[in-house]
Amino acid sequence: MPQCNLIIDSCCDLPAELVDREGVTLLKFPYIMDDESFDDDLFQSLTAQEFYDAMRAGSQPSTSQVSVPALTEVLTAAAESGVPTVYLCFSSGLSGSYDAAVLVRDQVAAQYPDAELYVVDTHLASVAEGLLVYEALQQREKGLTAEEMVRWAEEARYFVNEEFMVEDLDALRRGGRIPGSVAVAGAALDVKPLLVIAADGTLSLSGVARGRKKGIRALADYHAKHAAPSGAAECVVIGHADAPKDAARLKDLLAKESDSILVLECNIGPVIGSHVGPGMVAVVFWGGDKREELSVADRIARKVKGGN
C-alpha cells in the first residue's frame, strides 16, 4: 500500500486518466483566453485541437500561478488527511508557484505541526515534469515513504533529459521565458528553435533546425546521444501541441533506434501551450546527469553555494 500521497500540477501535461487515482491530487493552473478564465484540467473541458486552433486564429492566452487560496485549500486538506504528502511542483525557474507553495506549506504546517507536508521543486516543466511524475507514481505504489519520495525526486529530476522544438520563439518571448534578443535572432534566421531545460529549471536554446523534418530528426538524434543504457524496456515521452503527424514521425524514428522503446504520447496542455504555441514537439527520457553538463565555473559556483 502507498505510504504517502502526492500533489501534482497540471503543468505535467500527462493524460488525465493516468493521474486520476486515489491519493493523488491535481492542482489546476489557471489561464485566460479571449477574456475568459479557465482551469487547465488536462484537456477534459476542451480538446487540444480546439485550444490550438484558437491560437492559430489569433488568440493569445495568458497564464498565472495557482492562487494562494487554491494552494491553501489543497495543502490544508493534505494536512487534515493525516497522510504524509509530497507536492511535485512546476519548475521555479519558470514560475513563482514553487515559492508560493513553500510559503503556504509553512503557514499550514504552523496550524498542523504534526503534519508531514513537503514541496519539491522539480526543476522541470511540461512532459519532462510529466516523466518525473509518471515514475513517482510507480515509486509510490512500490512503497516509498514521503521522505524517501522527496529524496528520490530531488535526485531523479537531474536525470530527466528533454529537448523540444517550437515553431518560433514569439510565444516564449511574450511570456518572458526567454530574452527578446534570442527570439528576434531566431526569427531572423528563419529556423525551428530547439530548446532544453537546464539543471536549474530554466530554458536554454540548444540548437536550430532548417525545417520541421530536420527538427524531428534532431530530436531523435538527441535521444540517441543522451539516453541512458538500459537492458529493460525504456519509456520515452513524446509531447506535442496539436502536431500528431510530427509526433508519429518522431515515434517511427525512435522505433528504428530500438525495439525496446515504449512511447507515452501526451498533448501539451493549455498552460504550457500558451507559451510554446501550436506545433511544439518534445522528446523526454531518462538520461545523463544534467549537473555534469555545467561549465567548470558554474560547478564551482554551485559548490560555493552548498549545492551538489
Coordinates of N, CA and C in Angstrom, one line a residue, residues 161 221-230 234 236 257 261 285-288:
N161 N 16.0 13.9 -19.2 CA 16.5 14.6 -20.3 C 15.4 15.0 -21.3
D221 N 17.9 12.3 -32.8 CA 19.3 12.2 -32.6 C 19.7 12.6 -31.1
Y222 N 19.0 13.5 -30.6 CA 19.3 13.9 -29.2 C 19.0 12.7 -28.2
H223 N 17.9 12.0 -28.5 CA 17.6 10.8 -27.7 C 18.8 9.8 -27.8
A224 N 19.2 9.5 -29.1 CA 20.2 8.5 -29.3 C 21.5 8.9 -28.6
K225 N 21.8 10.2 -28.5 CA 23.0 10.6 -27.9 C 23.0 10.6 -26.4
H226 N 21.8 10.9 -25.8 CA 21.8 11.2 -24.3 C 21.0 10.1 -23.5
A227 N 20.3 9.2 -24.2 CA 19.5 8.2 -23.4 C 20.4 7.3 -22.6
A228 N 20.0 7.0 -21.4 CA 20.8 6.1 -20.5 C 20.6 4.6 -21.0
P229 N 21.8 3.9 -21.1 CA 21.7 2.5 -21.5 C 20.8 1.7 -20.5
S230 N 20.0 0.8 -21.1 CA 19.1 0.0 -20.2 C 18.8 -1.3 -20.9
E234 N 12.5 0.8 -22.4 CA 12.7 2.2 -22.0 C 11.4 3.0 -22.3
V236 N 9.8 6.4 -23.2 CA 10.1 7.7 -23.8 C 8.7 8.5 -23.9
E257 N 15.6 3.1 -33.8 CA 16.8 3.1 -32.9 C 16.8 1.8 -32.1
I261 N 11.8 0.4 -27.0 CA 11.3 1.7 -26.5 C 9.8 1.7 -26.4
F285 N 13.1 11.6 -21.8 CA 13.6 10.2 -21.4 C 14.6 10.3 -20.3
W286 N 14.9 9.2 -19.7 CA 15.9 9.1 -18.6 C 17.3 9.0 -19.3
G287 N 18.1 10.0 -18.9 CA 19.5 10.0 -19.5 C 20.5 10.4 -18.5
G288 N 21.5 11.2 -19.0 CA 22.7 11.5 -18.1 C 22.3 12.6 -17.1

